[in-house]
Amino acid sequence: METKKDWYKDAVVYQIYPKSFCDSNGDGIGDFRGIISKLDYLKELGVNTVWISPCYPTPDKDNGYDISDFDNVDPKFGTMADFEEMLDEMHKRGIRLLMDLVVNHTSDEHEWFKSAIQGKDAPYRDYYIWKDPVNGGPPNKWGGDAIGGSAWIYDEKSGQYYLHVGFHYQPDLDWENPKVRDEIANMINRWFDRGVDGFRCDVINMISKDFEADHPGDGPRLHEFLHELHERCFGPHNAFTVGEVWDLPPEASLMLTAPEREELTLAFQFEHMREGREKGLRFYPAEFDPHKFVATMAKWQKGLNGKGWNALCIENHDQPRSIDRFGSKKYRRESAKLLATLTYCMQGTPFIYEGQELGNINPVFHTLEESIDIESQNNQEILIKKFGVEETLRRFSLDSRDCGRVPMAWDDSENGGFTTGKPWIKLNDFYKEVNAKKELEAEDGVYGYFRDLFKMRAGNKTLMRGDFELVTNEGGAVVYRRFLEGEKDVYVVLNYSDNAISIPNPVKDGKILLSSHKREALTDTLKMKPWESLVIE
Ligand code: GLC
Ligand code: CA
């Protein structure tokens, strides 16, 4: 039986990258009041849950994923009163808020670390992971963010190493220490007291480590730690939590999310996001095969069915725009709609990344200076050595994290209506072509299609709860079926190609629920235009 606890199944989540969403005061950085001014835009789209990327105080070396104070908001986004007003305005509109929970590590400018680095007897020393050298070098072979470097940093003063699994200014907290777990649980509960509804949990499978293993993360106490957080924080607050985890097969993902285990609500899976990359590696593009992409998604639909629930996601702040990788810039609107139909008509909870609802495409990085993300900078030297500057910039424009981090364009005025000042990162080169005003006004705009899709979904039990079966996946044709006892089947029919193709209509006397090309009637054989999407019942 379903209970109120299952609200995550009805959620439509929109991720806001706060620095780039909307600037209210002209300092070039998005902020809480900017978000407030766009809540009706989100509501109208069908969004009922917002996940906001970190908005805590930070030295900002990794855009807030390096937190220096868990209990406040960064002044560049506004005051705590502004935050509370934002949350209030969300709740008034029936929108829930998920905060970003970044607790595998802190910034090296967090007070705890500033104390810890003082010496072996410093008060917060044991909040972090310190080890003596082994054979005069780092304690194990784990790699760091400097290519070819170590995840361990040597501290001259104490003669010990400390661990950072992420970037070098992100020292890992020691979750084996019960004091650390107390601090974090109490901090989470204070955010619940402020009224937030849940959390997206950053690199959460890293919190338990096995120092003998080849890679950090997925250590022996992971499930125990998460269950403890559930008992102390998430469970009592009926919270929705979604974990960022990489490279786990469906069975391992279920170990984190099966409801009876009481750990997390959902976990992202990014297996399909590795398609179109050589060995799945960022900056190494390979030919993209849409049918492999669909098959991977279908594998997860099957793998979690009846036991867990999918987080449906093809874009976030760590990924370039989906159209550039999985769609077609020539058929920009059509392919934005196709990717949305493919993804969000599956079983699971939709996650939309800001601007995806406009059919946003990547900017172009013309110079190395324009591409400011730490991950691009870390890879720059090697890429230039291998391929030269021009090709490196092409790869940054195709696959860097900055691709999705340039400001939202609200209209075609100066700075795309994002700010009246100087934006903190370059604008999207295409903002005059792709912006909210234009998509809202256009008859075939992407925003309106997303809105219609979420409206259809919300009103259709089969789409909200039904099972999934892949029917066809070849020659550009993708057909899948959703089915639920006592309800009509729903078919999703897609032409995932640049060519016109014919697909047999799977439903006799069917009814069109959604059509990207405003199709009015069904025929036995569906002549599908390039990138056409159709949902039939
Ligand atoms: C997560 C975040 C990413 C960040 C990293 C830091 O993967 O999504 O943006 O850089 O954690 O370790
Ligand atoms: Ca601002």
Short mmCIF file of C-alpha atoms and ligand atoms in Angstrom, two decimals, residues 23-31 76, ligand 2:
data_model
loop_
_atom_site.label_atom_id
_atom_site.label_comp_id
_atom_site.label_asym_id
_atom_site.label_seq_id
_atom_site.Cartn_x
_atom_site.Cartn_y
_atom_site.Cartn_z
CA ASP A 23 20.49 37.62 -10.58
CA SER A 24 18.28 40.14 -8.76
CA ASN A 25 20.86 42.75 -7.70
CA GLY A 26 23.23 43.18 -10.63
CA ASP A 27 26.37 41.66 -9.10
CA GLY A 28 26.50 39.08 -11.91
CA ILE A 29 25.66 36.14 -9.63
CA GLY A 30 22.27 34.46 -9.34
CA ASP A 31 20.58 34.66 -5.92
CA LYS A 76 26.41 36.25 -2.41
CA CA B 2 23.11 38.57 -7.27
#
